[in-house]
Short mmCIF file of C-alpha atoms and ligand atoms in Angstrom, two decimals:
data_model
loop_
_atom_site.label_atom_id
_atom_site.label_comp_id
_atom_site.label_asym_id
_atom_site.label_seq_id
_atom_site.Cartn_x
_atom_site.Cartn_y
_atom_site.Cartn_z
CA UNK A 1 -29.72 31.11 67.82
CA UNK A 2 -27.22 29.54 70.28
CA UNK A 3 -24.53 31.75 71.84
CA UNK A 4 -21.26 31.47 69.89
CA UNK A 5 -18.59 29.01 71.02
CA UNK A 6 -15.21 30.70 71.29
CA UNK A 7 -12.50 28.32 70.11
CA UNK A 8 -8.75 28.96 70.13
CA UNK A 9 -6.23 27.29 67.81
CA UNK A 10 -2.56 27.87 68.66
CA UNK A 11 0.07 27.35 65.97
CA UNK A 12 -2.66 28.31 63.51
CA UNK A 13 -0.17 29.46 60.86
CA UNK A 14 1.33 25.95 60.76
CA UNK A 15 0.52 22.84 58.73
CA UNK A 16 -2.06 21.28 61.03
CA UNK A 17 -3.57 24.69 61.74
CA UNK A 18 -4.29 25.25 58.06
CA UNK A 19 -6.32 22.01 57.82
CA UNK A 20 -7.91 22.44 61.24
CA UNK A 21 -9.34 25.96 61.23
CA UNK A 22 -11.54 25.36 58.19
CA UNK A 23 -13.22 22.39 59.86
CA UNK A 24 -13.91 24.34 63.06
CA UNK A 25 -15.22 27.27 61.01
CA UNK A 26 -17.54 25.23 58.75
CA UNK A 27 -19.45 23.51 61.54
CA UNK A 28 -17.78 20.08 61.35
CA UNK A 29 -16.83 20.19 65.05
CA UNK A 30 -19.58 22.00 66.96
CA UNK A 31 -22.46 21.52 64.52
CA UNK A 32 -23.89 23.19 61.43
CA UNK A 33 -26.21 25.47 63.48
CA UNK A 34 -23.66 26.48 66.10
CA UNK A 35 -22.00 29.89 65.65
CA UNK A 36 -18.26 29.87 66.27
CA UNK A 37 -15.83 32.65 67.09
CA UNK A 38 -12.40 31.47 66.07
CA UNK A 39 -9.25 32.84 67.67
CA UNK A 40 -5.91 31.98 66.08
CA UNK A 41 -2.60 32.41 67.88
CA UNK A 42 0.90 32.11 66.48
CA UNK A 43 4.30 33.61 67.24
CA UNK A 44 4.99 37.20 66.08
CA UNK A 45 7.32 35.93 63.33
CA UNK A 46 4.28 34.25 61.70
CA UNK A 47 1.90 37.21 62.10
CA UNK A 48 1.73 37.94 58.39
CA UNK A 49 0.95 34.41 57.29
CA UNK A 50 -1.57 34.11 60.12
CA UNK A 51 -3.27 37.18 58.73
CA UNK A 52 -3.41 35.44 55.35
CA UNK A 53 -5.19 32.46 56.94
CA UNK A 54 -7.68 34.89 58.51
CA UNK A 55 -8.36 36.48 55.12
CA UNK A 56 -8.97 33.06 53.54
CA UNK A 57 -11.39 32.13 56.33
CA UNK A 58 -13.31 35.36 55.72
CA UNK A 59 -13.42 34.51 52.00
CA UNK A 60 -14.88 31.07 52.76
CA UNK A 61 -18.03 32.95 53.84
CA UNK A 62 -19.13 30.28 56.31
CA UNK A 63 -22.43 31.18 57.95
CA UNK A 64 -21.29 29.42 61.16
CA UNK A 65 -18.20 31.63 61.54
CA UNK A 66 -19.36 34.72 63.40
CA UNK A 67 -15.89 36.06 64.21
CA UNK A 68 -12.24 35.41 63.43
CA UNK A 69 -9.23 36.91 65.20
CA UNK A 70 -5.54 36.48 64.40
CA UNK A 71 -3.35 37.36 67.39
CA UNK A 72 0.22 36.94 68.63
CA UNK A 73 -0.50 37.79 72.25
CA UNK A 74 -1.51 35.06 74.72
CA UNK A 75 -3.69 37.31 76.88
CA UNK A 76 -5.87 38.19 73.88
CA UNK A 77 -5.85 34.61 72.59
CA UNK A 78 -7.06 32.93 75.78
CA UNK A 79 -9.71 35.51 76.72
CA UNK A 80 -13.07 33.86 77.47
CA UNK A 81 -12.45 30.80 75.34
CA UNK A 82 -14.61 27.68 75.61
CA UNK A 83 -12.28 25.28 73.80
CA UNK A 84 -8.51 25.37 73.16
CA UNK A 85 -6.74 23.37 70.47
CA UNK A 86 -3.11 23.73 71.55
CA UNK A 87 -1.25 22.78 68.37
CA UNK A 88 1.72 25.18 68.42
CA UNK A 89 4.85 23.72 69.98
CA UNK A 90 8.61 23.83 69.64
CA UNK A 91 9.61 21.31 66.96
CA UNK A 92 12.56 19.00 67.43
CA UNK A 93 15.52 20.44 65.52
CA UNK A 94 18.47 18.48 64.27
CA UNK A 95 20.89 17.62 67.05
CA UNK A 96 18.41 18.65 69.74
CA UNK A 97 18.32 16.34 72.73
CA UNK A 98 15.02 15.12 74.13
CA UNK A 99 15.54 17.02 77.36
CA UNK A 100 16.18 20.29 75.49
CA UNK A 101 12.98 19.76 73.50
CA UNK A 102 11.09 19.07 76.72
CA UNK A 103 12.56 22.17 78.37
CA UNK A 104 11.54 24.38 75.43
CA UNK A 105 8.01 23.00 75.49
CA UNK A 106 7.71 23.23 79.26
CA UNK A 107 8.20 27.00 78.85
CA UNK A 108 5.46 27.28 76.21
CA UNK A 109 2.93 25.14 78.06
CA UNK A 110 3.63 26.70 81.44
CA UNK A 111 2.98 30.09 79.95
CA UNK A 112 -0.21 28.90 78.23
CA UNK A 113 -1.39 27.17 81.41
CA UNK A 114 -1.04 30.47 83.25
CA UNK A 115 -2.81 32.32 80.45
CA UNK A 116 -5.68 29.83 80.68
CA UNK A 117 -5.96 30.44 84.42
CA UNK A 118 -5.87 34.20 83.99
CA UNK A 119 -8.04 34.71 80.93
CA UNK A 120 -10.11 31.64 80.02
CA UNK A 121 -13.36 30.36 81.52
CA UNK A 122 -13.12 27.83 84.35
CA UNK A 123 -15.10 25.45 82.10
CA UNK A 124 -12.64 25.65 79.18
CA UNK A 125 -11.79 22.29 77.66
CA UNK A 126 -8.25 21.85 76.36
CA UNK A 127 -6.79 19.51 73.76
CA UNK A 128 -3.01 19.43 73.44
CA UNK A 129 -1.78 18.31 70.02
CA UNK A 130 1.76 19.79 70.08
CA UNK A 131 4.38 17.21 71.00
CA UNK A 132 5.32 15.74 73.41
CA UNK A 133 1.55 16.04 73.75
CA UNK A 134 0.89 14.07 76.97
CA UNK A 135 3.62 15.81 78.95
CA UNK A 136 2.78 19.23 77.51
CA UNK A 137 -0.81 18.69 78.69
CA UNK A 138 0.44 17.68 82.14
CA UNK A 139 2.46 20.91 82.46
CA UNK A 140 -0.35 23.06 81.07
CA UNK A 141 -2.86 21.59 83.54
CA UNK A 142 -0.42 22.11 86.44
CA UNK A 143 -0.22 25.85 85.77
CA UNK A 144 -3.92 26.31 84.97
CA UNK A 145 -4.88 24.78 88.34
CA UNK A 146 -6.85 25.34 90.47
CA UNK A 147 -9.04 27.55 88.28
CA UNK A 148 -9.42 24.96 85.53
CA UNK A 149 -9.81 21.38 86.77
CA UNK A 150 -7.37 18.71 85.55
CA UNK A 151 -10.22 16.74 83.97
CA UNK A 152 -10.58 19.56 81.39
CA UNK A 153 -7.13 18.73 79.97
CA UNK A 154 -6.43 16.08 77.38
CA UNK A 155 -3.79 15.16 74.82
CA UNK A 156 -4.40 13.75 71.38
CA UNK A 157 -4.11 10.04 70.63
CA UNK A 158 -7.14 10.09 68.33
CA UNK A 159 -4.91 10.04 65.24
CA UNK A 160 -3.35 6.80 66.49
CA UNK A 161 -6.85 5.50 67.26
CA UNK A 162 -8.03 6.33 63.73
CA UNK A 163 -4.92 4.71 62.26
CA UNK A 164 -5.69 1.53 64.22
CA UNK A 165 -9.31 1.52 62.98
CA UNK A 166 -8.12 1.88 59.39
CA UNK A 167 -5.56 -0.93 59.69
CA UNK A 168 -8.04 -3.37 61.22
CA UNK A 169 -10.68 -2.49 58.61
CA UNK A 170 -8.27 -3.07 55.73
CA UNK A 171 -7.11 -6.40 57.16
CA UNK A 172 -10.65 -7.60 57.92
CA UNK A 173 -11.86 -6.50 54.47
CA UNK A 174 -14.55 -4.15 55.79
CA UNK A 175 -15.11 -0.40 55.68
CA UNK A 176 -13.65 1.65 58.53
CA UNK A 177 -17.13 2.45 59.87
CA UNK A 178 -17.59 -1.26 60.59
CA UNK A 179 -14.83 -1.28 63.24
CA UNK A 180 -15.20 0.07 66.78
CA UNK A 181 -13.60 0.04 70.20
CA UNK A 182 -9.91 -0.14 69.38
CA UNK A 183 -7.78 1.33 72.17
CA UNK A 184 -4.59 3.35 72.28
CA UNK A 185 -2.99 3.01 75.71
CA UNK A 186 -0.34 5.41 77.03
CA UNK A 187 1.86 7.97 75.36
CA UNK A 188 1.48 9.53 71.92
CA UNK A 189 4.90 8.15 71.00
CA UNK A 190 6.35 4.95 69.64
CA UNK A 191 5.78 3.25 73.04
CA UNK A 192 1.99 3.58 72.73
CA UNK A 193 0.06 0.31 72.81
CA UNK A 194 -2.57 -0.04 70.07
CA UNK A 195 -4.84 -2.78 71.41
CA UNK A 196 -7.64 -4.54 69.52
CA UNK A 197 -8.40 -7.25 72.10
CA UNK A 198 -11.79 -5.63 72.85
CA UNK A 199 -12.50 -4.25 69.37
CA UNK A 200 -15.53 -5.33 67.36
CA UNK A 201 -15.96 -5.70 63.62
CA UNK A 202 -19.26 -5.76 61.74
CA UNK A 203 -18.78 -8.35 59.01
CA UNK A 204 -21.19 -10.39 56.89
CA UNK A 205 -24.17 -9.03 58.81
CA UNK A 206 -22.91 -9.92 62.29
CA UNK A 207 -20.61 -8.52 64.94
CA UNK A 208 -17.36 -10.39 65.60
CA UNK A 209 -14.28 -9.80 67.76
CA UNK A 210 -11.47 -8.15 65.82
CA UNK A 211 -9.26 -11.20 66.46
CA UNK A 212 -11.88 -13.45 64.82
CA UNK A 213 -12.59 -11.07 61.93
CA UNK A 214 -8.91 -10.55 61.13
CA UNK A 215 -7.99 -14.15 61.88
CA UNK A 216 -4.26 -13.43 62.20
CA UNK A 217 -3.04 -13.18 65.81
CA UNK A 218 0.61 -12.88 64.76
CA UNK A 219 -0.28 -9.78 62.70
CA UNK A 220 -2.37 -8.19 65.47
CA UNK A 221 0.34 -8.74 68.10
CA UNK A 222 3.24 -7.80 65.85
CA UNK A 223 3.14 -5.91 62.57
CA UNK A 224 -0.15 -4.14 63.34
CA UNK A 225 1.26 -2.61 66.52
CA UNK A 226 4.43 -1.39 64.86
CA UNK A 227 2.55 -0.03 61.81
CA UNK A 228 0.40 2.16 64.09
CA UNK A 229 3.33 3.13 66.35
CA UNK A 230 5.50 4.14 63.38
CA UNK A 231 2.85 5.53 61.01
CA UNK A 232 3.92 9.13 61.67
CA UNK A 233 7.52 8.37 60.65
CA UNK A 234 6.32 6.48 57.55
CA UNK A 235 4.35 9.56 56.44
CA UNK A 236 7.32 11.88 57.01
CA UNK A 237 9.40 9.48 54.90
CA UNK A 238 6.95 9.80 51.97
CA UNK A 239 5.72 13.40 52.27
CA UNK A 240 8.88 14.88 53.78
CA UNK A 241 6.42 16.63 56.07
CA UNK A 242 4.59 15.30 59.13
CA UNK A 243 0.94 14.22 59.16
CA UNK A 244 -1.21 17.32 59.02
CA UNK A 245 -4.55 16.59 57.29
CA UNK A 246 -5.11 13.41 59.32
CA UNK A 247 -3.92 15.10 62.53
CA UNK A 248 -6.37 17.98 62.01
CA UNK A 249 -9.20 15.52 61.29
CA UNK A 250 -8.34 13.62 64.49
CA UNK A 251 -8.32 16.84 66.55
CA UNK A 252 -11.81 17.59 65.21
CA UNK A 253 -13.01 14.06 66.05
CA UNK A 254 -11.60 14.42 69.58
CA UNK A 255 -13.30 17.74 70.37
CA UNK A 256 -16.55 16.88 68.55
CA UNK A 257 -16.95 13.73 70.66
CA UNK A 258 -16.10 15.67 73.84
CA UNK A 259 -18.73 18.25 72.88
CA UNK A 260 -21.55 15.95 71.73
CA UNK A 261 -20.69 12.69 73.53
CA UNK A 262 -19.82 9.22 72.31
CA UNK A 263 -22.42 6.82 70.94
CA UNK A 264 -23.89 4.15 73.20
CA UNK A 265 -21.55 1.13 73.36
CA UNK A 266 -18.64 2.91 71.70
CA UNK A 267 -15.50 4.35 73.15
CA UNK A 268 -12.66 6.50 71.83
CA UNK A 269 -9.05 6.97 72.89
CA UNK A 270 -8.14 10.17 74.74
CA UNK A 271 -5.08 10.93 76.86
CA UNK A 272 -6.57 12.19 80.14
CA UNK A 273 -5.38 12.48 83.75
CA UNK A 274 -5.25 8.98 85.23
CA UNK A 275 -7.43 8.24 88.25
CA UNK A 276 -5.35 5.12 88.95
CA UNK A 277 -7.38 2.90 86.58
CA UNK A 278 -5.53 -0.13 85.22
CA UNK A 279 -2.66 0.58 87.65
CA UNK A 280 -1.58 3.78 85.87
CA UNK A 281 -0.19 6.29 88.41
CA UNK A 282 -2.71 8.97 89.31
CA UNK A 283 -2.35 12.31 87.51
CA UNK A 284 -0.30 11.01 84.58
CA UNK A 285 -1.82 12.13 81.25
CA UNK A 286 -2.34 8.70 79.78
CA UNK A 287 -4.36 7.50 76.81
CA UNK A 288 -7.31 5.34 77.85
CA UNK A 289 -10.55 4.17 76.29
CA UNK A 290 -13.15 6.75 77.34
CA UNK A 291 -16.89 7.22 77.02
CA UNK A 292 -18.31 10.74 77.03
CA UNK A 293 -21.73 11.56 78.44
CA UNK A 294 -23.68 13.73 75.94
CA UNK A 295 -25.50 15.59 78.74
CA UNK A 296 -22.62 16.39 81.14
CA UNK A 297 -19.92 16.40 78.41
CA UNK A 298 -17.67 14.59 80.90
CA UNK A 299 -15.41 11.66 79.96
CA UNK A 300 -15.20 8.46 81.96
CA UNK A 301 -12.47 5.83 81.62
CA UNK A 302 -14.01 2.53 80.49
CA UNK A 303 -13.67 0.13 83.42
CA UNK A 304 -13.31 -3.62 83.79
CA UNK A 305 -11.49 -4.48 80.57
CA UNK A 306 -9.40 -7.58 81.05
CA UNK A 307 -5.69 -7.19 80.35
CA UNK A 308 -3.57 -10.25 79.59
CA UNK A 309 0.18 -10.41 80.33
CA UNK A 310 0.99 -9.20 76.81
CA UNK A 311 -1.11 -6.06 77.31
CA UNK A 312 0.17 -5.46 80.85
CA UNK A 313 3.77 -5.59 79.70
CA UNK A 314 3.07 -3.10 76.85
CA UNK A 315 1.23 -0.75 79.21
CA UNK A 316 4.17 -0.89 81.66
CA UNK A 317 6.61 0.23 78.96
CA UNK A 318 4.60 3.29 77.94
CA UNK A 319 3.84 4.16 81.60
CA UNK A 320 7.55 4.09 82.38
CA UNK A 321 8.31 6.43 79.47
CA UNK A 322 5.61 8.87 80.55
CA UNK A 323 6.86 8.90 84.14
CA UNK A 324 10.37 9.69 82.89
CA UNK A 325 9.05 12.47 80.63
CA UNK A 326 7.00 13.91 83.48
CA UNK A 327 10.00 13.90 85.85
CA UNK A 328 12.26 15.51 83.22
CA UNK A 329 9.64 18.19 82.54
CA UNK A 330 9.27 18.91 86.26
CA UNK A 331 13.06 19.13 86.56
CA UNK A 332 13.08 21.58 83.64
CA UNK A 333 10.50 23.67 85.53
CA UNK A 334 12.80 23.77 88.56
CA UNK A 335 15.98 24.44 86.57
CA UNK A 336 14.35 27.41 84.88
CA UNK A 337 12.97 28.49 88.28
CA UNK A 338 9.47 28.06 86.92
P1 LIG B 1 4.22 23.38 62.08
O1 LIG B 1 5.66 23.61 62.41
O2 LIG B 1 3.78 23.40 60.67
O3 LIG B 1 3.34 24.47 62.86
C1 LIG B 1 3.53 24.77 64.20
C2 LIG B 1 3.12 26.21 64.40
O4 LIG B 1 3.17 26.47 65.80
C3 LIG B 1 4.07 27.21 63.71
O5 LIG B 1 3.32 28.13 62.94
C4 LIG B 1 4.77 27.89 64.89
O6 LIG B 1 5.10 29.23 64.62
C5 LIG B 1 3.68 27.79 65.97
N1 LIG B 1 4.17 27.97 67.34
C6 LIG B 1 5.35 27.57 67.89
N2 LIG B 1 5.42 27.98 69.17
C7 LIG B 1 4.26 28.62 69.44
C8 LIG B 1 3.74 29.27 70.59
N3 LIG B 1 4.44 29.35 71.73
N4 LIG B 1 2.51 29.81 70.52
C9 LIG B 1 1.79 29.77 69.37
N5 LIG B 1 2.23 29.18 68.23
C10 LIG B 1 3.45 28.61 68.28
O7 LIG B 1 3.84 22.02 62.80
P2 LIG B 1 2.55 21.09 62.59
O8 LIG B 1 2.85 20.08 61.56
O9 LIG B 1 1.35 21.95 62.45
O10 LIG B 1 2.54 20.31 64.00
C11 LIG B 1 2.25 20.99 65.20
C12 LIG B 1 2.54 20.09 66.40
O11 LIG B 1 1.66 18.96 66.38
C13 LIG B 1 3.95 19.50 66.43
O12 LIG B 1 4.41 19.53 67.78
C14 LIG B 1 3.73 18.06 65.99
O13 LIG B 1 4.75 17.20 66.48
C15 LIG B 1 2.41 17.78 66.64
N6 LIG B 1 1.65 16.63 66.12
C16 LIG B 1 0.94 15.90 67.02
C17 LIG B 1 0.17 14.83 66.60
C18 LIG B 1 -0.62 14.00 67.59
O14 LIG B 1 -1.20 13.00 67.16
N7 LIG B 1 -0.67 14.32 68.87
C19 LIG B 1 0.14 14.51 65.23
C20 LIG B 1 0.85 15.29 64.33
C21 LIG B 1 1.61 16.35 64.79
#
């Protein structure tokens, strides 16, 4: 039997956590034959409900789950982990300014970056889900360096990617599995650029470009983009709660692909440290199309995609927002003498 994978979920007593931990525990992420030790972290105030989640996981009697811990202490949470799903974050409260939200999250992700450096393995792979996800990942990576390389840090845009797949499929009249290679560029925010210029659709027994299959350029360059950008707000409007089931599913997709690799000829969207590709400033945690090698488990930004002026202008907008967020977060680090 393989050695267990030790996976941490922060914010595990929250909404996304509740949908996420069951999928990690039942083998949907690392495989049906792969033992998993699950560590769940939340704040002390949530200790009791976290304990309830632990009891439910035990009662699920999954053969893949070889251990489950519920903790409120970062040192215990980050010890020897292989994967971290960083979901817990400070939510935006009414009247809170963006810079106050950033400052609160800088504190959390600085502390968790340090905990990673002190207690986790140097090979640990990290997915940041908690918002503002890209900038939180940037701060976390900064404080986990040099022990854990920047390439091991990512932020989640897979939910946006999945939303784009679903929208194209519905419009082209095919099932979602018949669509591939959509791209989310940039920030996990309303400035993101969902791009289907290079996407392919399997329809009527042959592969077509998404633009041909959908046959509605005005939709793909207008309504489609704003539907994907604003989908989170539309769900809050209906559910009065933010996306949780779909966010947890996307987090599982993200880590599963990182662990097992992407299929030949397919890419997925992941926010990863830029290497300067497509003119994005180096180091910025930016969503790109990536391919993941099944053997090395390393991601690579897909190169050589042609960008027209429409795409370049959209990518500029989201880059600018991310640079501003990064600078504000770094200022918050300084102000708090961090
Ligand atoms: P939630 O409020 O239900 O749960 C968050 C949990 O995190 C709470 O239990 C809270 O106690 C915990 N927490 C807060 N600070 C913590 C800390 N320092 N350490 C450990 N735990 C901590 O929220 P949710 O709906 O589960 O969403 C979680 C985060 O995910 C939010 O920031 C949300 O905006 C974000 N999100 C991201 C995406 C994405 O696509 N990237 C999608 C949906 C939601």
